[in-house]
């Protein structure tokens, strides 16, 4: 294991807002009315920038220099890797939302275990510091709060969760929605090499090189229904957002040997038979692209219909479930954290 390198494990923040005045929602655009300059100010506090973007009728999706940003009318999701200071986005986002007549009603922060924890800046030097910062930052009306570290039987794989919400959002409004977050480590070397720019290929734009990586790696086949916005970094690394109706998926790759990492995240609805049917195949295809030695999967959902399908998706790939932890969180519902390792031949 390398003693230092780029931190692949992302920090993820999901903020939900509500507004009482329909006129302030601007044709139901809500947070999508935030101008690009305001978003840039928020991202500047986090220490990252926008490198590519795509949108549809439902939401805006941005590929960042360090991961992704999704903006819905009443929801924002920011996912950043490296040494970004993600939690510093909360105060400016609350302020910008207030100008649109929107108030924060729930907050969820999640992350895995950093490969290089000593490289993290404040307020991310430890989970304790992150929780103290969150407690101090979220408004007092978000009084239902919980912080937890979900353990596993794999070294350096645990799941850190903080949620907070007001009284009316203890049970989430979108309780049919599930979120699946996959963190993969020790990627197959041949698979990881595909995420390096070829010698002399550095003069291609990140967009052009990204599209080539999407094609040669098979990422474009993970969810053929999705419109993909992709970007390749120089000399290595890759990010993509996929959008399909009001659903997103996202992939981020740090391919360097010794600390290789890839993440895959997707959302769906338990009431949509199409989503449930596709989940097993989608998850299997995503993991197959990277062929990791170990991975963790966090499933967030108000029901228990989704997480049992994870093992069903991964077992044919020779990945054995090593541990499973579950807990309940205000405004998030149930979070199930599973870890898997490749079976020894």
Short mmCIF file of N, CA and C in Angstrom, two decimals, residues 128-236:
data_model
loop_
_atom_site.label_atom_id
_atom_site.label_comp_id
_atom_site.label_asym_id
_atom_site.label_seq_id
_atom_site.Cartn_x
_atom_site.Cartn_y
_atom_site.Cartn_z
N UNK A 128 -15.03 12.49 14.13
CA UNK A 128 -15.44 13.30 15.29
C UNK A 128 -15.45 14.78 14.93
N UNK A 129 -14.40 15.24 14.23
CA UNK A 129 -14.36 16.65 13.83
C UNK A 129 -15.48 16.97 12.85
N UNK A 130 -15.74 16.05 11.92
CA UNK A 130 -16.82 16.26 10.94
C UNK A 130 -18.17 16.39 11.63
N UNK A 131 -18.42 15.52 12.60
CA UNK A 131 -19.71 15.57 13.32
C UNK A 131 -19.84 16.88 14.10
N UNK A 132 -18.77 17.30 14.77
CA UNK A 132 -18.81 18.57 15.51
C UNK A 132 -19.09 19.74 14.57
N UNK A 133 -18.47 19.71 13.40
CA UNK A 133 -18.69 20.77 12.41
C UNK A 133 -20.14 20.76 11.92
N UNK A 134 -20.66 19.56 11.63
CA UNK A 134 -22.05 19.43 11.18
C UNK A 134 -23.03 19.90 12.25
N UNK A 135 -22.79 19.48 13.50
CA UNK A 135 -23.66 19.88 14.61
C UNK A 135 -23.72 21.40 14.74
N UNK A 136 -22.59 22.04 14.48
CA UNK A 136 -22.50 23.49 14.61
C UNK A 136 -23.07 24.22 13.40
N UNK A 137 -23.13 23.53 12.25
CA UNK A 137 -23.47 24.19 10.99
C UNK A 137 -24.94 24.08 10.61
N UNK A 138 -25.54 22.91 10.81
CA UNK A 138 -26.93 22.75 10.40
C UNK A 138 -27.84 23.55 11.35
N UNK A 139 -28.93 24.09 10.85
CA UNK A 139 -29.82 24.92 11.67
C UNK A 139 -30.39 24.17 12.87
N UNK A 140 -30.74 24.90 13.91
CA UNK A 140 -31.24 24.30 15.15
C UNK A 140 -32.53 23.52 14.95
N UNK A 141 -33.35 23.93 13.95
CA UNK A 141 -34.63 23.23 13.76
C UNK A 141 -34.43 21.80 13.25
N UNK A 142 -33.23 21.49 12.73
CA UNK A 142 -32.92 20.11 12.36
C UNK A 142 -32.44 19.40 13.63
N UNK A 143 -33.40 19.16 14.53
CA UNK A 143 -33.06 18.72 15.89
C UNK A 143 -33.01 17.21 16.04
N UNK A 144 -33.48 16.46 15.03
CA UNK A 144 -33.40 15.00 15.08
C UNK A 144 -32.11 14.59 14.38
N UNK A 145 -31.11 14.20 15.16
CA UNK A 145 -29.77 13.98 14.62
C UNK A 145 -29.21 12.63 15.07
N UNK A 146 -28.38 12.06 14.21
CA UNK A 146 -27.73 10.80 14.57
C UNK A 146 -26.42 10.67 13.81
N UNK A 147 -25.38 10.24 14.49
CA UNK A 147 -24.08 9.97 13.88
C UNK A 147 -23.66 8.55 14.24
N UNK A 148 -23.09 7.84 13.28
CA UNK A 148 -22.72 6.46 13.53
C UNK A 148 -21.62 6.02 12.58
N UNK A 149 -20.74 5.13 13.07
CA UNK A 149 -19.76 4.47 12.21
C UNK A 149 -20.19 3.01 12.10
N UNK A 150 -20.55 2.59 10.89
CA UNK A 150 -21.01 1.22 10.68
C UNK A 150 -19.79 0.36 10.36
N UNK A 151 -19.54 -0.69 11.16
CA UNK A 151 -18.30 -1.48 11.03
C UNK A 151 -18.41 -2.56 9.96
N UNK A 152 -17.26 -3.18 9.67
CA UNK A 152 -17.24 -4.34 8.79
C UNK A 152 -16.11 -5.26 9.23
N UNK A 153 -16.01 -6.41 8.59
CA UNK A 153 -14.95 -7.37 8.91
C UNK A 153 -13.74 -7.19 7.99
N UNK A 154 -13.78 -6.18 7.12
CA UNK A 154 -12.65 -5.90 6.23
C UNK A 154 -11.89 -4.69 6.77
N UNK A 155 -10.59 -4.83 6.87
CA UNK A 155 -9.77 -3.72 7.37
C UNK A 155 -9.96 -2.48 6.49
N UNK A 156 -10.05 -1.35 7.11
CA UNK A 156 -10.16 -0.06 6.42
C UNK A 156 -11.44 0.09 5.59
N UNK A 157 -12.46 -0.68 5.91
CA UNK A 157 -13.78 -0.49 5.28
C UNK A 157 -14.82 -0.31 6.39
N UNK A 158 -15.21 0.93 6.64
CA UNK A 158 -16.34 1.21 7.53
C UNK A 158 -17.11 2.37 6.90
N UNK A 159 -18.34 2.55 7.36
CA UNK A 159 -19.22 3.54 6.74
C UNK A 159 -19.63 4.57 7.78
N UNK A 160 -19.32 5.83 7.49
CA UNK A 160 -19.58 6.93 8.41
C UNK A 160 -20.84 7.66 7.98
N UNK A 161 -21.78 7.83 8.90
CA UNK A 161 -23.08 8.43 8.56
C UNK A 161 -23.46 9.48 9.59
N UNK A 162 -23.90 10.63 9.10
CA UNK A 162 -24.52 11.65 9.94
C UNK A 162 -25.80 12.11 9.25
N UNK A 163 -26.92 12.10 9.98
CA UNK A 163 -28.17 12.64 9.43
C UNK A 163 -28.78 13.62 10.42
N UNK A 164 -29.50 14.59 9.88
CA UNK A 164 -30.22 15.56 10.70
C UNK A 164 -31.46 15.98 9.94
N UNK A 165 -32.56 16.19 10.65
CA UNK A 165 -33.78 16.63 9.99
C UNK A 165 -34.68 17.35 10.98
N UNK A 166 -35.67 18.07 10.45
CA UNK A 166 -36.65 18.70 11.32
C UNK A 166 -37.78 17.70 11.62
N UNK A 167 -38.71 18.11 12.45
CA UNK A 167 -39.75 17.20 12.95
C UNK A 167 -40.61 16.63 11.83
N UNK A 168 -40.86 17.41 10.79
CA UNK A 168 -41.78 16.96 9.74
C UNK A 168 -41.12 16.08 8.69
N UNK A 169 -39.80 15.85 8.81
CA UNK A 169 -39.11 15.06 7.79
C UNK A 169 -38.35 13.87 8.40
N UNK A 170 -38.79 13.41 9.59
CA UNK A 170 -38.17 12.22 10.19
C UNK A 170 -38.36 11.04 9.25
N UNK A 171 -39.56 10.93 8.71
CA UNK A 171 -39.81 9.95 7.64
C UNK A 171 -39.62 10.70 6.33
N UNK A 172 -38.71 10.25 5.44
CA UNK A 172 -38.40 11.01 4.24
C UNK A 172 -39.58 11.13 3.29
N UNK A 173 -39.68 12.30 2.62
CA UNK A 173 -40.75 12.49 1.63
C UNK A 173 -40.60 11.51 0.47
N UNK A 174 -39.35 11.25 0.08
CA UNK A 174 -39.10 10.36 -1.06
C UNK A 174 -38.74 8.96 -0.56
N UNK A 175 -39.60 8.40 0.30
CA UNK A 175 -39.25 7.11 0.92
C UNK A 175 -39.29 5.95 -0.06
N UNK A 176 -39.76 6.18 -1.29
CA UNK A 176 -39.69 5.12 -2.30
C UNK A 176 -38.32 5.06 -2.97
N UNK A 177 -37.50 6.12 -2.79
CA UNK A 177 -36.21 6.22 -3.48
C UNK A 177 -35.13 5.45 -2.71
N UNK A 178 -34.33 4.68 -3.45
CA UNK A 178 -33.17 4.04 -2.85
C UNK A 178 -31.90 4.59 -3.48
N UNK A 179 -30.84 4.60 -2.68
CA UNK A 179 -29.52 5.02 -3.16
C UNK A 179 -28.54 3.90 -2.87
N UNK A 180 -27.79 3.50 -3.89
CA UNK A 180 -26.78 2.45 -3.75
C UNK A 180 -25.41 3.09 -4.01
N UNK A 181 -24.52 3.00 -3.02
CA UNK A 181 -23.16 3.56 -3.12
C UNK A 181 -22.14 2.42 -3.03
N UNK A 182 -21.35 2.26 -4.07
CA UNK A 182 -20.36 1.18 -4.15
C UNK A 182 -18.96 1.78 -4.12
N UNK A 183 -18.11 1.28 -3.22
CA UNK A 183 -16.71 1.72 -3.12
C UNK A 183 -15.82 0.51 -3.38
N UNK A 184 -15.03 0.57 -4.45
CA UNK A 184 -14.20 -0.56 -4.88
C UNK A 184 -12.72 -0.24 -4.70
N UNK A 185 -11.96 -1.18 -4.12
CA UNK A 185 -10.52 -0.97 -3.92
C UNK A 185 -9.74 -2.12 -4.54
N UNK A 186 -8.45 -1.85 -4.74
CA UNK A 186 -7.54 -2.84 -5.33
C UNK A 186 -8.12 -3.36 -6.64
N UNK A 187 -8.23 -2.45 -7.62
CA UNK A 187 -8.81 -2.79 -8.92
C UNK A 187 -7.89 -3.71 -9.71
N UNK A 188 -8.48 -4.51 -10.57
CA UNK A 188 -7.71 -5.33 -11.49
C UNK A 188 -6.78 -4.41 -12.31
N UNK A 189 -5.50 -4.76 -12.39
CA UNK A 189 -4.53 -3.86 -13.01
C UNK A 189 -4.82 -3.61 -14.48
N UNK A 190 -5.21 -4.65 -15.20
CA UNK A 190 -5.51 -4.48 -16.63
C UNK A 190 -6.72 -3.56 -16.81
N UNK A 191 -7.69 -3.68 -15.93
CA UNK A 191 -8.87 -2.80 -16.00
C UNK A 191 -8.49 -1.37 -15.65
N UNK A 192 -7.65 -1.20 -14.63
CA UNK A 192 -7.26 0.14 -14.20
C UNK A 192 -6.45 0.87 -15.26
N UNK A 193 -5.62 0.12 -16.02
CA UNK A 193 -4.77 0.75 -17.04
C UNK A 193 -5.58 1.47 -18.12
N UNK A 194 -6.82 1.05 -18.30
CA UNK A 194 -7.67 1.68 -19.33
C UNK A 194 -8.04 3.11 -18.97
N UNK A 195 -7.78 3.50 -17.72
CA UNK A 195 -8.14 4.85 -17.27
C UNK A 195 -6.91 5.78 -17.22
N UNK A 196 -5.85 5.37 -17.91
CA UNK A 196 -4.69 6.24 -18.13
C UNK A 196 -4.74 6.74 -19.56
N UNK A 197 -4.41 8.00 -19.78
CA UNK A 197 -4.29 8.50 -21.14
C UNK A 197 -3.11 7.84 -21.81
N UNK A 198 -3.23 7.47 -23.10
CA UNK A 198 -2.10 6.84 -23.80
C UNK A 198 -0.95 7.82 -23.99
N UNK A 199 0.28 7.33 -24.15
CA UNK A 199 1.42 8.23 -24.40
C UNK A 199 1.14 9.10 -25.62
N UNK A 200 1.33 10.40 -25.45
CA UNK A 200 1.06 11.31 -26.55
C UNK A 200 -0.40 11.67 -26.69
N UNK A 201 -1.24 11.10 -25.81
CA UNK A 201 -2.67 11.38 -25.90
C UNK A 201 -3.10 12.55 -25.05
N UNK A 202 -2.11 13.22 -24.44
CA UNK A 202 -2.42 14.31 -23.52
C UNK A 202 -2.96 15.56 -24.17
N UNK A 203 -2.87 15.63 -25.53
CA UNK A 203 -3.39 16.83 -26.19
C UNK A 203 -4.88 16.73 -26.53
N UNK A 204 -5.50 15.61 -26.22
CA UNK A 204 -6.95 15.49 -26.40
C UNK A 204 -7.66 16.20 -25.26
N UNK A 205 -8.84 16.74 -25.55
CA UNK A 205 -9.61 17.37 -24.48
C UNK A 205 -10.13 16.29 -23.53
N UNK A 206 -10.43 16.70 -22.29
CA UNK A 206 -10.96 15.75 -21.31
C UNK A 206 -12.27 15.14 -21.75
N UNK A 207 -13.08 15.93 -22.49
CA UNK A 207 -14.37 15.41 -22.97
C UNK A 207 -14.17 14.31 -24.01
N UNK A 208 -13.28 14.56 -24.97
CA UNK A 208 -13.03 13.58 -26.04
C UNK A 208 -12.42 12.31 -25.46
N UNK A 209 -11.39 12.47 -24.62
CA UNK A 209 -10.74 11.31 -24.00
C UNK A 209 -11.71 10.55 -23.10
N UNK A 210 -12.59 11.30 -22.43
CA UNK A 210 -13.59 10.66 -21.58
C UNK A 210 -14.54 9.78 -22.35
N UNK A 211 -14.99 10.26 -23.50
CA UNK A 211 -15.90 9.46 -24.33
C UNK A 211 -15.22 8.18 -24.80
N UNK A 212 -13.92 8.27 -25.12
CA UNK A 212 -13.18 7.08 -25.54
C UNK A 212 -13.09 6.08 -24.40
N UNK A 213 -12.81 6.56 -23.18
CA UNK A 213 -12.73 5.66 -22.02
C UNK A 213 -14.08 5.01 -21.74
N UNK A 214 -15.15 5.78 -21.86
CA UNK A 214 -16.49 5.23 -21.64
C UNK A 214 -16.75 4.06 -22.57
N UNK A 215 -16.28 4.19 -23.81
CA UNK A 215 -16.54 3.15 -24.82
C UNK A 215 -15.66 1.92 -24.59
N UNK A 216 -14.33 2.13 -24.42
CA UNK A 216 -13.42 0.98 -24.38
C UNK A 216 -13.53 0.18 -23.08
N UNK A 217 -14.02 0.83 -22.01
CA UNK A 217 -14.12 0.13 -20.72
C UNK A 217 -15.45 -0.60 -20.55
N UNK A 218 -16.43 -0.27 -21.39
CA UNK A 218 -17.76 -0.87 -21.24
C UNK A 218 -18.67 -0.11 -20.30
N UNK A 219 -18.23 1.05 -19.83
CA UNK A 219 -19.07 1.85 -18.92
C UNK A 219 -20.35 2.28 -19.61
N UNK A 220 -20.27 2.51 -20.91
CA UNK A 220 -21.46 2.92 -21.66
C UNK A 220 -22.56 1.86 -21.68
N UNK A 221 -22.19 0.61 -21.39
CA UNK A 221 -23.17 -0.49 -21.41
C UNK A 221 -23.79 -0.75 -20.04
N UNK A 222 -23.29 -0.08 -19.00
CA UNK A 222 -23.82 -0.34 -17.65
C UNK A 222 -25.30 0.00 -17.59
N UNK A 223 -25.67 1.19 -18.07
CA UNK A 223 -27.07 1.58 -18.17
C UNK A 223 -27.28 2.23 -19.54
N UNK A 224 -27.61 1.43 -20.55
CA UNK A 224 -27.72 1.95 -21.92
C UNK A 224 -28.79 3.04 -22.08
N UNK A 225 -29.71 3.14 -21.12
CA UNK A 225 -30.77 4.14 -21.21
C UNK A 225 -30.28 5.53 -20.85
N UNK A 226 -29.14 5.62 -20.17
CA UNK A 226 -28.69 6.90 -19.61
C UNK A 226 -27.96 7.75 -20.65
N UNK A 227 -28.14 9.06 -20.56
CA UNK A 227 -27.32 10.01 -21.29
C UNK A 227 -26.08 10.28 -20.44
N UNK A 228 -24.90 10.13 -21.03
CA UNK A 228 -23.66 10.17 -20.26
C UNK A 228 -22.89 11.46 -20.51
N UNK A 229 -22.42 12.04 -19.42
CA UNK A 229 -21.51 13.18 -19.45
C UNK A 229 -20.22 12.71 -18.78
N UNK A 230 -19.12 12.61 -19.56
CA UNK A 230 -17.90 11.98 -19.06
C UNK A 230 -16.70 12.89 -19.24
N UNK A 231 -15.64 12.58 -18.49
CA UNK A 231 -14.43 13.40 -18.52
C UNK A 231 -13.24 12.56 -18.09
N UNK A 232 -12.13 12.65 -18.86
CA UNK A 232 -10.89 11.96 -18.52
C UNK A 232 -9.86 12.99 -18.06
N UNK A 233 -9.12 12.63 -17.03
CA UNK A 233 -8.12 13.54 -16.46
C UNK A 233 -6.72 13.15 -16.94
N UNK A 234 -5.83 14.13 -16.94
CA UNK A 234 -4.46 13.95 -17.39
C UNK A 234 -3.54 13.90 -16.17
N UNK A 235 -2.74 12.85 -15.98
CA UNK A 235 -2.48 11.74 -16.89
C UNK A 235 -3.40 10.54 -16.71
N UNK A 236 -4.20 10.54 -15.64
CA UNK A 236 -5.09 9.40 -15.42
C UNK A 236 -6.28 9.84 -14.56
#
